[in-house]
Amino acid sequence: MRTPLALAFGLTGAALGIAHLVALTRHHKATQHLALVRLHAQALSDVPSDPRLSGTEWDGIDPDETARRLMANRWVTLWSTMLRFGYLNRTDIRQAAMRFMEHPSHRAYWKRGCGSTRQMGRSGH
């Protein structure tokens, strides 16, 4: 009779341990999510209206276009981080990228910084 009771206590302890690990994982993921929300808010409030502050210059491109390309870079970086942490899935990224690439400045940023869209399609990204 003692063995079933000990087994029951052992299983209960294991279940509680697993539940604790699940709770810790959720808390960690929520903390990551909060950090992403803060980055997002900063990117939106920190729109690079003065390209001189960014240290990024493209020859022959006016400051307004530079600012738009810098903002495109911030979005791509944020989406990459969100994908990595599981807050966006590949379908969400594809939809966002399709809308993103509708803007001429975003396409110019991608072509200049990441290669042509044709290369992107071949690499499977």
mmCIF file with all atom_site columns, C-alpha atoms in Angstrom:
data_model
loop_
_atom_site.group_PDB
_atom_site.id
_atom_site.type_symbol
_atom_site.label_atom_id
_atom_site.label_alt_id
_atom_site.label_comp_id
_atom_site.label_asym_id
_atom_site.label_entity_id
_atom_site.label_seq_id
_atom_site.pdbx_PDB_ins_code
_atom_site.Cartn_x
_atom_site.Cartn_y
_atom_site.Cartn_z
_atom_site.occupancy
_atom_site.B_iso_or_equiv
_atom_site.pdbx_formal_charge
_atom_site.auth_seq_id
_atom_site.auth_comp_id
_atom_site.auth_asym_id
_atom_site.auth_atom_id
_atom_site.pdbx_PDB_model_num
ATOM 1   C CA . MET A 1 1   ? 0.000  0.000  0.000   1.00 0.00 ? 1   MET A CA 1
ATOM 2   C CA . ARG A 1 2   ? 2.906  2.348  0.612   1.00 0.00 ? 2   ARG A CA 1
ATOM 3   C CA . THR A 1 3   ? 4.213  2.000  -2.925  1.00 0.00 ? 3   THR A CA 1
ATOM 4   C CA . PRO A 1 4   ? 1.059  3.333  -4.636  1.00 0.00 ? 4   PRO A CA 1
ATOM 5   C CA . LEU A 1 5   ? 0.984  6.262  -2.204  1.00 0.00 ? 5   LEU A CA 1
ATOM 6   C CA . ALA A 1 6   ? 4.652  7.054  -2.829  1.00 0.00 ? 6   ALA A CA 1
ATOM 7   C CA . LEU A 1 7   ? 4.044  6.770  -6.575  1.00 0.00 ? 7   LEU A CA 1
ATOM 8   C CA . ALA A 1 8   ? 1.076  9.142  -6.313  1.00 0.00 ? 8   ALA A CA 1
ATOM 9   C CA . PHE A 1 9   ? 3.176  11.682 -4.395  1.00 0.00 ? 9   PHE A CA 1
ATOM 10  C CA . GLY A 1 10  ? 5.989  11.331 -6.924  1.00 0.00 ? 10  GLY A CA 1
ATOM 11  C CA . LEU A 1 11  ? 3.672  11.852 -9.875  1.00 0.00 ? 11  LEU A CA 1
ATOM 12  C CA . THR A 1 12  ? 2.060  14.821 -8.154  1.00 0.00 ? 12  THR A CA 1
ATOM 13  C CA . GLY A 1 13  ? 5.486  16.352 -7.535  1.00 0.00 ? 13  GLY A CA 1
ATOM 14  C CA . ALA A 1 14  ? 6.490  15.803 -11.151 1.00 0.00 ? 14  ALA A CA 1
ATOM 15  C CA . ALA A 1 15  ? 3.239  17.365 -12.370 1.00 0.00 ? 15  ALA A CA 1
ATOM 16  C CA . LEU A 1 16  ? 3.771  20.398 -10.133 1.00 0.00 ? 16  LEU A CA 1
ATOM 17  C CA . GLY A 1 17  ? 7.330  20.722 -11.405 1.00 0.00 ? 17  GLY A CA 1
ATOM 18  C CA . ILE A 1 18  ? 6.159  20.649 -15.012 1.00 0.00 ? 18  ILE A CA 1
ATOM 19  C CA . ALA A 1 19  ? 3.419  23.173 -14.255 1.00 0.00 ? 19  ALA A CA 1
ATOM 20  C CA . HIS A 1 20  ? 6.035  25.446 -12.670 1.00 0.00 ? 20  HIS A CA 1
ATOM 21  C CA . LEU A 1 21  ? 8.275  25.182 -15.742 1.00 0.00 ? 21  LEU A CA 1
ATOM 22  C CA . VAL A 1 22  ? 5.328  25.996 -18.014 1.00 0.00 ? 22  VAL A CA 1
ATOM 23  C CA . ALA A 1 23  ? 4.516  29.052 -15.894 1.00 0.00 ? 23  ALA A CA 1
ATOM 24  C CA . LEU A 1 24  ? 8.149  30.194 -16.006 1.00 0.00 ? 24  LEU A CA 1
ATOM 25  C CA . THR A 1 25  ? 8.215  29.781 -19.780 1.00 0.00 ? 25  THR A CA 1
ATOM 26  C CA . ARG A 1 26  ? 5.034  31.826 -20.162 1.00 0.00 ? 26  ARG A CA 1
ATOM 27  C CA . HIS A 1 27  ? 6.420  34.540 -17.901 1.00 0.00 ? 27  HIS A CA 1
ATOM 28  C CA . HIS A 1 28  ? 9.668  34.639 -19.871 1.00 0.00 ? 28  HIS A CA 1
ATOM 29  C CA . LYS A 1 29  ? 7.766  34.865 -23.156 1.00 0.00 ? 29  LYS A CA 1
ATOM 30  C CA . ALA A 1 30  ? 5.593  37.660 -21.758 1.00 0.00 ? 30  ALA A CA 1
ATOM 31  C CA . THR A 1 31  ? 8.735  39.541 -20.711 1.00 0.00 ? 31  THR A CA 1
ATOM 32  C CA . GLN A 1 32  ? 10.138 39.155 -24.222 1.00 0.00 ? 32  GLN A CA 1
ATOM 33  C CA . HIS A 1 33  ? 6.848  40.354 -25.675 1.00 0.00 ? 33  HIS A CA 1
ATOM 34  C CA . LEU A 1 34  ? 6.925  43.454 -23.492 1.00 0.00 ? 34  LEU A CA 1
ATOM 35  C CA . ALA A 1 35  ? 10.445 44.213 -24.690 1.00 0.00 ? 35  ALA A CA 1
ATOM 36  C CA . LEU A 1 36  ? 9.279  43.886 -28.304 1.00 0.00 ? 36  LEU A CA 1
ATOM 37  C CA . VAL A 1 37  ? 6.358  46.205 -27.666 1.00 0.00 ? 37  VAL A CA 1
ATOM 38  C CA . ARG A 1 38  ? 8.788  48.746 -26.212 1.00 0.00 ? 38  ARG A CA 1
ATOM 39  C CA . LEU A 1 39  ? 11.052 48.452 -29.258 1.00 0.00 ? 39  LEU A CA 1
ATOM 40  C CA . HIS A 1 40  ? 8.060  48.896 -31.512 1.00 0.00 ? 40  HIS A CA 1
ATOM 41  C CA . ALA A 1 41  ? 6.912  51.979 -29.633 1.00 0.00 ? 41  ALA A CA 1
ATOM 42  C CA . GLN A 1 42  ? 10.413 53.423 -29.756 1.00 0.00 ? 42  GLN A CA 1
ATOM 43  C CA . ALA A 1 43  ? 10.656 52.795 -33.496 1.00 0.00 ? 43  ALA A CA 1
ATOM 44  C CA . LEU A 1 44  ? 7.371  54.560 -34.089 1.00 0.00 ? 44  LEU A CA 1
ATOM 45  C CA . SER A 1 45  ? 8.120  57.513 -31.822 1.00 0.00 ? 45  SER A CA 1
ATOM 46  C CA . ASP A 1 46  ? 11.728 57.735 -32.949 1.00 0.00 ? 46  ASP A CA 1
ATOM 47  C CA . VAL A 1 47  ? 10.967 58.153 -36.647 1.00 0.00 ? 47  VAL A CA 1
ATOM 48  C CA . PRO A 1 48  ? 14.235 59.343 -38.121 1.00 0.00 ? 48  PRO A CA 1
ATOM 49  C CA . SER A 1 49  ? 13.202 62.835 -39.125 1.00 0.00 ? 49  SER A CA 1
ATOM 50  C CA . ASP A 1 50  ? 16.831 63.941 -39.061 1.00 0.00 ? 50  ASP A CA 1
ATOM 51  C CA . PRO A 1 51  ? 19.009 61.428 -40.963 1.00 0.00 ? 51  PRO A CA 1
ATOM 52  C CA . ARG A 1 52  ? 22.139 63.135 -39.615 1.00 0.00 ? 52  ARG A CA 1
ATOM 53  C CA . LEU A 1 53  ? 21.410 61.498 -36.261 1.00 0.00 ? 53  LEU A CA 1
ATOM 54  C CA . SER A 1 54  ? 21.411 58.002 -37.726 1.00 0.00 ? 54  SER A CA 1
ATOM 55  C CA . GLY A 1 55  ? 24.899 58.017 -39.179 1.00 0.00 ? 55  GLY A CA 1
ATOM 56  C CA . THR A 1 56  ? 23.424 56.521 -42.368 1.00 0.00 ? 56  THR A CA 1
ATOM 57  C CA . GLU A 1 57  ? 23.888 58.274 -45.668 1.00 0.00 ? 57  GLU A CA 1
ATOM 58  C CA . TRP A 1 58  ? 23.224 57.107 -49.206 1.00 0.00 ? 58  TRP A CA 1
ATOM 59  C CA . ASP A 1 59  ? 24.857 59.030 -52.014 1.00 0.00 ? 59  ASP A CA 1
ATOM 60  C CA . GLY A 1 60  ? 22.418 60.977 -54.137 1.00 0.00 ? 60  GLY A CA 1
ATOM 61  C CA . ILE A 1 61  ? 19.408 60.369 -51.875 1.00 0.00 ? 61  ILE A CA 1
ATOM 62  C CA . ASP A 1 62  ? 17.609 63.232 -50.207 1.00 0.00 ? 62  ASP A CA 1
ATOM 63  C CA . PRO A 1 63  ? 17.161 63.275 -46.403 1.00 0.00 ? 63  PRO A CA 1
ATOM 64  C CA . ASP A 1 64  ? 13.440 62.451 -46.602 1.00 0.00 ? 64  ASP A CA 1
ATOM 65  C CA . GLU A 1 65  ? 14.099 59.285 -48.613 1.00 0.00 ? 65  GLU A CA 1
ATOM 66  C CA . THR A 1 66  ? 16.922 58.353 -46.235 1.00 0.00 ? 66  THR A CA 1
ATOM 67  C CA . ALA A 1 67  ? 14.502 58.708 -43.314 1.00 0.00 ? 67  ALA A CA 1
ATOM 68  C CA . ARG A 1 68  ? 11.966 56.439 -45.052 1.00 0.00 ? 68  ARG A CA 1
ATOM 69  C CA . ARG A 1 69  ? 14.630 53.809 -45.702 1.00 0.00 ? 69  ARG A CA 1
ATOM 70  C CA . LEU A 1 70  ? 15.813 53.945 -42.106 1.00 0.00 ? 70  LEU A CA 1
ATOM 71  C CA . MET A 1 71  ? 12.266 53.380 -40.927 1.00 0.00 ? 71  MET A CA 1
ATOM 72  C CA . ALA A 1 72  ? 11.989 50.436 -43.329 1.00 0.00 ? 72  ALA A CA 1
ATOM 73  C CA . ASN A 1 73  ? 15.131 49.008 -41.750 1.00 0.00 ? 73  ASN A CA 1
ATOM 74  C CA . ARG A 1 74  ? 13.610 49.305 -38.298 1.00 0.00 ? 74  ARG A CA 1
ATOM 75  C CA . TRP A 1 75  ? 10.470 47.465 -39.377 1.00 0.00 ? 75  TRP A CA 1
ATOM 76  C CA . VAL A 1 76  ? 12.438 44.641 -40.967 1.00 0.00 ? 76  VAL A CA 1
ATOM 77  C CA . THR A 1 77  ? 14.573 44.326 -37.840 1.00 0.00 ? 77  THR A CA 1
ATOM 78  C CA . LEU A 1 78  ? 11.531 44.283 -35.579 1.00 0.00 ? 78  LEU A CA 1
ATOM 79  C CA . TRP A 1 79  ? 9.725  41.688 -37.688 1.00 0.00 ? 79  TRP A CA 1
ATOM 80  C CA . SER A 1 80  ? 12.826 39.510 -37.716 1.00 0.00 ? 80  SER A CA 1
ATOM 81  C CA . THR A 1 81  ? 12.971 39.606 -33.928 1.00 0.00 ? 81  THR A CA 1
ATOM 82  C CA . MET A 1 82  ? 9.264  38.905 -33.581 1.00 0.00 ? 82  MET A CA 1
ATOM 83  C CA . LEU A 1 83  ? 9.545  35.940 -35.953 1.00 0.00 ? 83  LEU A CA 1
ATOM 84  C CA . ARG A 1 84  ? 12.510 34.576 -34.016 1.00 0.00 ? 84  ARG A CA 1
ATOM 85  C CA . PHE A 1 85  ? 10.617 34.716 -30.712 1.00 0.00 ? 85  PHE A CA 1
ATOM 86  C CA . GLY A 1 86  ? 7.436  33.277 -32.168 1.00 0.00 ? 86  GLY A CA 1
ATOM 87  C CA . TYR A 1 87  ? 5.237  36.373 -32.024 1.00 0.00 ? 87  TYR A CA 1
ATOM 88  C CA . LEU A 1 88  ? 4.759  36.307 -35.785 1.00 0.00 ? 88  LEU A CA 1
ATOM 89  C CA . ASN A 1 89  ? 4.538  33.265 -37.984 1.00 0.00 ? 89  ASN A CA 1
ATOM 90  C CA . ARG A 1 90  ? 5.714  32.904 -41.575 1.00 0.00 ? 90  ARG A CA 1
ATOM 91  C CA . THR A 1 91  ? 2.227  33.673 -42.922 1.00 0.00 ? 91  THR A CA 1
ATOM 92  C CA . ASP A 1 92  ? 2.098  36.937 -40.934 1.00 0.00 ? 92  ASP A CA 1
ATOM 93  C CA . ILE A 1 93  ? 5.571  37.877 -42.168 1.00 0.00 ? 93  ILE A CA 1
ATOM 94  C CA . ARG A 1 94  ? 4.628  37.161 -45.790 1.00 0.00 ? 94  ARG A CA 1
ATOM 95  C CA . GLN A 1 95  ? 1.519  39.332 -45.523 1.00 0.00 ? 95  GLN A CA 1
ATOM 96  C CA . ALA A 1 96  ? 3.444  42.165 -43.875 1.00 0.00 ? 96  ALA A CA 1
ATOM 97  C CA . ALA A 1 97  ? 6.203  41.889 -46.486 1.00 0.00 ? 97  ALA A CA 1
ATOM 98  C CA . MET A 1 98  ? 3.708  42.073 -49.340 1.00 0.00 ? 98  MET A CA 1
ATOM 99  C CA . ARG A 1 99  ? 2.237  45.299 -47.925 1.00 0.00 ? 99  ARG A CA 1
ATOM 100 C CA . PHE A 1 100 ? 5.718  46.577 -47.084 1.00 0.00 ? 100 PHE A CA 1
ATOM 101 C CA . MET A 1 101 ? 6.980  46.079 -50.636 1.00 0.00 ? 101 MET A CA 1
ATOM 102 C CA . GLU A 1 102 ? 4.087  48.113 -52.070 1.00 0.00 ? 102 GLU A CA 1
ATOM 103 C CA . HIS A 1 103 ? 5.941  51.281 -51.063 1.00 0.00 ? 103 HIS A CA 1
ATOM 104 C CA . PRO A 1 104 ? 8.689  52.443 -53.483 1.00 0.00 ? 104 PRO A CA 1
ATOM 105 C CA . SER A 1 105 ? 11.015 53.510 -50.639 1.00 0.00 ? 105 SER A CA 1
ATOM 106 C CA . HIS A 1 106 ? 10.721 50.110 -49.011 1.00 0.00 ? 106 HIS A CA 1
ATOM 107 C CA . ARG A 1 107 ? 11.532 48.329 -52.273 1.00 0.00 ? 107 ARG A CA 1
ATOM 108 C CA . ALA A 1 108 ? 14.530 50.631 -52.760 1.00 0.00 ? 108 ALA A CA 1
ATOM 109 C CA . TYR A 1 109 ? 15.708 49.892 -49.212 1.00 0.00 ? 109 TYR A CA 1
ATOM 110 C CA . TRP A 1 110 ? 15.348 46.139 -49.784 1.00 0.00 ? 110 TRP A CA 1
ATOM 111 C CA . LYS A 1 111 ? 17.131 46.236 -53.120 1.00 0.00 ? 111 LYS A CA 1
ATOM 112 C CA . ARG A 1 112 ? 19.993 48.321 -51.755 1.00 0.00 ? 112 ARG A CA 1
ATOM 113 C CA . GLY A 1 113 ? 20.384 46.621 -48.383 1.00 0.00 ? 113 GLY A CA 1
ATOM 114 C CA . CYS A 1 114 ? 19.186 43.065 -48.853 1.00 0.00 ? 114 CYS A CA 1
ATOM 115 C CA . GLY A 1 115 ? 19.526 42.273 -52.538 1.00 0.00 ? 115 GLY A CA 1
ATOM 116 C CA . SER A 1 116 ? 16.891 42.136 -55.215 1.00 0.00 ? 116 SER A CA 1
ATOM 117 C CA . THR A 1 117 ? 13.481 40.576 -54.665 1.00 0.00 ? 117 THR A CA 1
ATOM 118 C CA . ARG A 1 118 ? 14.436 37.967 -57.259 1.00 0.00 ? 118 ARG A CA 1
ATOM 119 C CA . GLN A 1 119 ? 17.331 36.864 -55.025 1.00 0.00 ? 119 GLN A CA 1
ATOM 120 C CA . MET A 1 120 ? 15.018 36.803 -52.037 1.00 0.00 ? 120 MET A CA 1
ATOM 121 C CA . GLY A 1 121 ? 12.672 34.409 -53.829 1.00 0.00 ? 121 GLY A CA 1
ATOM 122 C CA . ARG A 1 122 ? 15.486 32.032 -54.776 1.00 0.00 ? 122 ARG A CA 1
ATOM 123 C CA . SER A 1 123 ? 16.855 31.812 -51.260 1.00 0.00 ? 123 SER A CA 1
ATOM 124 C CA . GLY A 1 124 ? 13.467 30.814 -49.863 1.00 0.00 ? 124 GLY A CA 1
ATOM 125 C CA . HIS A 1 125 ? 13.061 33.701 -47.432 1.00 0.00 ? 125 HIS A CA 1
#
